[in-house]
Amino acid sequence: ETGVTQSPTHLIKTRGQQVTLRCSSQSGHNTVSWYQQALGQGPQFIFQYYREEENGRGNFPPRFSGLQFPNYSSELNVNALELDDSALYLCASSFSLGSSYEQYFGPGTRLTVT
Amino acid sequence: AQTVTQSQPEMSVQEAETVTLSCTYDTSESDYYLFWYKQPPSRQMILVIRQEAYKQQNATENRFSVNFQKAAKSFSLKISDSQLGDAAMYFCAYRRGLNRDDKIIFGKGTRLHILP
């Protein structure tokens, strides 16, 4: 069974640019959540996708957007990058929607905005 | 809004000793889950232990156990026989039950050092 994978591992971008981060869910999982973890902080929920539809969203501006594909892999897109977007971005997949299902985390993508 | 507070930014414990990490939370919900996650330098968030709010019995997983005090909204993690591999950031986390928006709310974390 393959775990959650994320790419790239590290990324450096310039303020104002756009970035796409990718997440491959664990086999059989149809739900994916994205979190932003700033340095020295706990992860903060960005949004969740269930069967290709956005299911919930945290307190993040519209320039943070996502997609989930038919194979349940996912992308996080951030437009007009700001310095404060520098963080570790984690995705987590679960078997289905609902709090009884454990979320399995990937190793994250470290984004640095200069 | 739900919040999770970890008041100990860092802790140290001697190898083979016992350490307790503290966590308090605030919620008006009656149905929820509480978690402790471990994040080693590899960055991968690993679930250590989970507690359902409706269960009065404290969860245990080998050397890890919790003290869940629902009325006090307290959820501490005890690590017995600490090992060098336990060194990591530990996050206390909350998740509402039976809700479509099943996001996890994390505390700021406690960095645990294991002294050989």
PDB file of N, CA and C in Angstrom, chain A residues 9-10 35 37 40-43 45 48 55-56 88 90 97-103 105-108 110, chain B residues 33 35 37 39 42-45 47 50 91 95-109:
ATOM      1  N   THR A   9       9.552  18.458  -3.083  1.00  0.00           N
ATOM      2  CA  THR A   9       9.918  18.454  -1.669  1.00  0.00           C
ATOM      3  C   THR A   9      10.177  19.873  -1.188  1.00  0.00           C
ATOM      4  N   HIS A  10      10.905  20.610  -1.999  1.00  0.00           N
ATOM      5  CA  HIS A  10      11.228  22.001  -1.700  1.00  0.00           C
ATOM      6  C   HIS A  10      10.986  22.852  -2.929  1.00  0.00           C
ATOM      7  N   TYR A  35      -3.120  21.571   4.438  1.00  0.00           N
ATOM      8  CA  TYR A  35      -2.807  22.378   5.618  1.00  0.00           C
ATOM      9  C   TYR A  35      -1.552  23.204   5.329  1.00  0.00           C
ATOM     10  N   GLN A  37       1.593  24.975   7.357  1.00  0.00           N
ATOM     11  CA  GLN A  37       2.290  25.004   8.638  1.00  0.00           C
ATOM     12  C   GLN A  37       3.419  26.022   8.577  1.00  0.00           C
ATOM     13  N   GLY A  40       7.372  27.065  13.287  1.00  0.00           N
ATOM     14  CA  GLY A  40       7.101  27.170  14.716  1.00  0.00           C
ATOM     15  C   GLY A  40       5.636  27.137  15.097  1.00  0.00           C
ATOM     16  N   GLN A  41       4.778  26.824  14.142  1.00  0.00           N
ATOM     17  CA  GLN A  41       3.326  26.795  14.392  1.00  0.00           C
ATOM     18  C   GLN A  41       2.759  25.413  14.084  1.00  0.00           C
ATOM     19  N   GLY A  42       1.530  25.198  14.528  1.00  0.00           N
ATOM     20  CA  GLY A  42       0.821  23.999  14.129  1.00  0.00           C
ATOM     21  C   GLY A  42       0.188  24.190  12.761  1.00  0.00           C
ATOM     22  N   PRO A  43      -0.129  23.112  12.086  1.00  0.00           N
ATOM     23  CA  PRO A  43      -0.774  23.217  10.771  1.00  0.00           C
ATOM     24  C   PRO A  43      -2.130  23.907  10.875  1.00  0.00           C
ATOM     25  N   PHE A  45      -5.741  24.491   8.640  1.00  0.00           N
ATOM     26  CA  PHE A  45      -6.557  23.917   7.568  1.00  0.00           C
ATOM     27  C   PHE A  45      -6.778  24.947   6.464  1.00  0.00           C
ATOM     28  N   GLN A  48     -10.581  21.191   1.996  1.00  0.00           N
ATOM     29  CA  GLN A  48     -10.714  19.757   1.853  1.00  0.00           C
ATOM     30  C   GLN A  48     -11.479  19.444   0.573  1.00  0.00           C
ATOM     31  N   ASN A  55     -15.107  20.579  -0.082  1.00  0.00           N
ATOM     32  CA  ASN A  55     -16.037  20.227   0.988  1.00  0.00           C
ATOM     33  C   ASN A  55     -16.006  21.216   2.149  1.00  0.00           C
ATOM     34  N   GLY A  56     -14.930  21.913   2.311  1.00  0.00           N
ATOM     35  CA  GLY A  56     -14.828  22.865   3.410  1.00  0.00           C
ATOM     36  C   GLY A  56     -13.593  23.703   3.200  1.00  0.00           C
ATOM     37  N   LEU A  88       5.483  25.168   5.321  1.00  0.00           N
ATOM     38  CA  LEU A  88       5.396  23.763   4.929  1.00  0.00           C
ATOM     39  C   LEU A  88       3.933  23.485   4.596  1.00  0.00           C
ATOM     40  N   LEU A  90       1.184  20.702   3.884  1.00  0.00           N
ATOM     41  CA  LEU A  90       0.914  19.290   4.114  1.00  0.00           C
ATOM     42  C   LEU A  90      -0.403  18.890   3.471  1.00  0.00           C
ATOM     43  N   LEU A  97     -15.145  10.717   3.767  1.00  0.00           N
ATOM     44  CA  LEU A  97     -15.511  11.886   4.549  1.00  0.00           C
ATOM     45  C   LEU A  97     -16.009  11.440   5.918  1.00  0.00           C
ATOM     46  N   GLY A  98     -15.703  12.222   6.915  1.00  0.00           N
ATOM     47  CA  GLY A  98     -16.192  11.875   8.244  1.00  0.00           C
ATOM     48  C   GLY A  98     -15.059  11.761   9.227  1.00  0.00           C
ATOM     49  N   SER A  99     -15.313  12.259  10.417  1.00  0.00           N
ATOM     50  CA  SER A  99     -14.249  12.360  11.410  1.00  0.00           C
ATOM     51  C   SER A  99     -13.801  11.013  11.958  1.00  0.00           C
ATOM     52  N   SER A 100     -14.543   9.955  11.698  1.00  0.00           N
ATOM     53  CA  SER A 100     -14.119   8.646  12.201  1.00  0.00           C
ATOM     54  C   SER A 100     -12.982   8.066  11.376  1.00  0.00           C
ATOM     55  N   TYR A 101     -12.729   8.666  10.206  1.00  0.00           N
ATOM     56  CA  TYR A 101     -11.672   8.155   9.341  1.00  0.00           C
ATOM     57  C   TYR A 101     -10.379   8.928   9.598  1.00  0.00           C
ATOM     58  N   GLU A 102      -9.311   8.207   9.848  1.00  0.00           N
ATOM     59  CA  GLU A 102      -8.017   8.828  10.115  1.00  0.00           C
ATOM     60  C   GLU A 102      -7.497   9.530   8.876  1.00  0.00           C
ATOM     61  N   GLN A 103      -6.880  10.684   9.090  1.00  0.00           N
ATOM     62  CA  GLN A 103      -6.198  11.389   8.016  1.00  0.00           C
ATOM     63  C   GLN A 103      -4.727  10.998   8.037  1.00  0.00           C
ATOM     64  N   PHE A 105      -1.013  11.768   6.665  1.00  0.00           N
ATOM     65  CA  PHE A 105      -0.298  12.929   6.150  1.00  0.00           C
ATOM     66  C   PHE A 105       0.864  12.537   5.250  1.00  0.00           C
ATOM     67  N   GLY A 106       1.115  13.412   4.262  1.00  0.00           N
ATOM     68  CA  GLY A 106       2.308  13.301   3.454  1.00  0.00           C
ATOM     69  C   GLY A 106       3.468  14.023   4.120  1.00  0.00           C
ATOM     70  N   PRO A 107       4.662  13.954   3.518  1.00  0.00           N
ATOM     71  CA  PRO A 107       5.853  14.564   4.117  1.00  0.00           C
ATOM     72  C   PRO A 107       5.934  16.068   3.915  1.00  0.00           C
ATOM     73  N   GLY A 108       5.046  16.627   3.092  1.00  0.00           N
ATOM     74  CA  GLY A 108       5.004  18.073   2.937  1.00  0.00           C
ATOM     75  C   GLY A 108       5.878  18.621   1.824  1.00  0.00           C
ATOM     76  N   ARG A 110       8.057  22.133   1.254  1.00  0.00           N
ATOM     77  CA  ARG A 110       8.547  23.368   1.889  1.00  0.00           C
ATOM     78  C   ARG A 110       8.618  24.452   0.831  1.00  0.00           C
TER      79      ARG A 110
ATOM     80  N   TYR B  33     -13.289  14.427  18.563  1.00  0.00           N
ATOM     81  CA  TYR B  33     -12.132  13.548  18.727  1.00  0.00           C
ATOM     82  C   TYR B  33     -10.936  14.408  19.131  1.00  0.00           C
ATOM     83  N   PHE B  35      -6.563  14.196  19.470  1.00  0.00           N
ATOM     84  CA  PHE B  35      -5.418  13.454  18.964  1.00  0.00           C
ATOM     85  C   PHE B  35      -4.120  14.027  19.521  1.00  0.00           C
ATOM     86  N   TYR B  37      -0.372  14.093  17.720  1.00  0.00           N
ATOM     87  CA  TYR B  37       0.436  13.783  16.556  1.00  0.00           C
ATOM     88  C   TYR B  37       1.897  14.050  16.888  1.00  0.00           C
ATOM     89  N   GLN B  39       5.604  14.902  15.025  1.00  0.00           N
ATOM     90  CA  GLN B  39       6.237  15.355  13.790  1.00  0.00           C
ATOM     91  C   GLN B  39       7.750  15.356  13.988  1.00  0.00           C
ATOM     92  N   SER B  42      11.763  14.597   9.917  1.00  0.00           N
ATOM     93  CA  SER B  42      11.366  14.216   8.556  1.00  0.00           C
ATOM     94  C   SER B  42      10.093  14.927   8.105  1.00  0.00           C
ATOM     95  N   ARG B  43       9.416  15.602   9.026  1.00  0.00           N
ATOM     96  CA  ARG B  43       8.235  16.443   8.790  1.00  0.00           C
ATOM     97  C   ARG B  43       6.921  15.680   8.665  1.00  0.00           C
ATOM     98  N   GLN B  44       6.993  14.375   8.529  1.00  0.00           N
ATOM     99  CA  GLN B  44       5.753  13.614   8.347  1.00  0.00           C
ATOM    100  C   GLN B  44       4.969  13.563   9.653  1.00  0.00           C
ATOM    101  N   MET B  45       3.724  13.983   9.613  1.00  0.00           N
ATOM    102  CA  MET B  45       2.862  13.997  10.785  1.00  0.00           C
ATOM    103  C   MET B  45       2.344  12.578  11.024  1.00  0.00           C
ATOM    104  N   LEU B  47       0.196   9.971  13.554  1.00  0.00           N
ATOM    105  CA  LEU B  47      -0.773   9.863  14.636  1.00  0.00           C
ATOM    106  C   LEU B  47      -0.212   8.985  15.750  1.00  0.00           C
ATOM    107  N   ARG B  50      -5.395   8.521  19.800  1.00  0.00           N
ATOM    108  CA  ARG B  50      -6.663   9.163  19.495  1.00  0.00           C
ATOM    109  C   ARG B  50      -7.666   8.848  20.602  1.00  0.00           C
ATOM    110  N   PHE B  91       2.007  17.548  18.610  1.00  0.00           N
ATOM    111  CA  PHE B  91       0.868  18.433  18.449  1.00  0.00           C
ATOM    112  C   PHE B  91      -0.384  17.778  19.018  1.00  0.00           C
ATOM    113  N   ARG B  95     -10.899  17.503  16.511  1.00  0.00           N
ATOM    114  CA  ARG B  95     -11.689  17.353  15.297  1.00  0.00           C
ATOM    115  C   ARG B  95     -13.141  17.120  15.695  1.00  0.00           C
ATOM    116  N   ARG B  96     -14.053  17.861  15.106  1.00  0.00           N
ATOM    117  CA  ARG B  96     -15.463  17.672  15.418  1.00  0.00           C
ATOM    118  C   ARG B  96     -15.945  16.331  14.887  1.00  0.00           C
ATOM    119  N   GLY B  97     -16.867  15.742  15.569  1.00  0.00           N
ATOM    120  CA  GLY B  97     -17.424  14.485  15.113  1.00  0.00           C
ATOM    121  C   GLY B  97     -18.667  14.696  14.277  1.00  0.00           C
ATOM    122  N   LEU B  98     -18.973  13.719  13.441  1.00  0.00           N
ATOM    123  CA  LEU B  98     -20.220  13.705  12.676  1.00  0.00           C
ATOM    124  C   LEU B  98     -20.457  15.010  11.940  1.00  0.00           C
ATOM    125  N   ASN B  99     -19.428  15.521  11.337  1.00  0.00           N
ATOM    126  CA  ASN B  99     -19.559  16.796  10.651  1.00  0.00           C
ATOM    127  C   ASN B  99     -18.898  16.717   9.293  1.00  0.00           C
ATOM    128  N   ARG B 100     -19.533  17.299   8.294  1.00  0.00           N
ATOM    129  CA  ARG B 100     -18.969  17.224   6.954  1.00  0.00           C
ATOM    130  C   ARG B 100     -17.637  17.977   6.851  1.00  0.00           C
ATOM    131  N   ASP B 101     -17.510  19.049   7.612  1.00  0.00           N
ATOM    132  CA  ASP B 101     -16.274  19.815   7.583  1.00  0.00           C
ATOM    133  C   ASP B 101     -15.370  19.245   8.671  1.00  0.00           C
ATOM    134  N   ASP B 102     -14.687  18.157   8.364  1.00  0.00           N
ATOM    135  CA  ASP B 102     -13.957  17.447   9.409  1.00  0.00           C
ATOM    136  C   ASP B 102     -12.489  17.846   9.442  1.00  0.00           C
ATOM    137  N   LYS B 103     -12.258  19.147   9.465  1.00  0.00           N
ATOM    138  CA  LYS B 103     -10.888  19.628   9.549  1.00  0.00           C
ATOM    139  C   LYS B 103     -10.322  19.315  10.927  1.00  0.00           C
ATOM    140  N   ILE B 104      -9.001  19.255  10.993  1.00  0.00           N
ATOM    141  CA  ILE B 104      -8.301  19.068  12.262  1.00  0.00           C
ATOM    142  C   ILE B 104      -7.766  20.431  12.699  1.00  0.00           C
ATOM    143  N   ILE B 105      -7.967  20.757  13.961  1.00  0.00           N
ATOM    144  CA  ILE B 105      -7.442  21.988  14.545  1.00  0.00           C
ATOM    145  C   ILE B 105      -6.277  21.615  15.442  1.00  0.00           C
ATOM    146  N   PHE B 106      -5.111  22.191  15.171  1.00  0.00           N
ATOM    147  CA  PHE B 106      -3.892  21.844  15.888  1.00  0.00           C
ATOM    148  C   PHE B 106      -3.499  22.926  16.884  1.00  0.00           C
ATOM    149  N   GLY B 107      -2.833  22.499  17.951  1.00  0.00           N
ATOM    150  CA  GLY B 107      -2.155  23.435  18.829  1.00  0.00           C
ATOM    151  C   GLY B 107      -0.821  23.853  18.223  1.00  0.00           C
ATOM    152  N   LYS B 108      -0.071  24.662  18.946  1.00  0.00           N
ATOM    153  CA  LYS B 108       1.196  25.178  18.415  1.00  0.00           C
ATOM    154  C   LYS B 108       2.345  24.197  18.583  1.00  0.00           C
ATOM    155  N   GLY B 109       2.127  23.177  19.371  1.00  0.00           N
ATOM    156  CA  GLY B 109       3.138  22.140  19.486  1.00  0.00           C
ATOM    157  C   GLY B 109       4.038  22.272  20.700  1.00  0.00           C
TER     158      GLY B 109
END
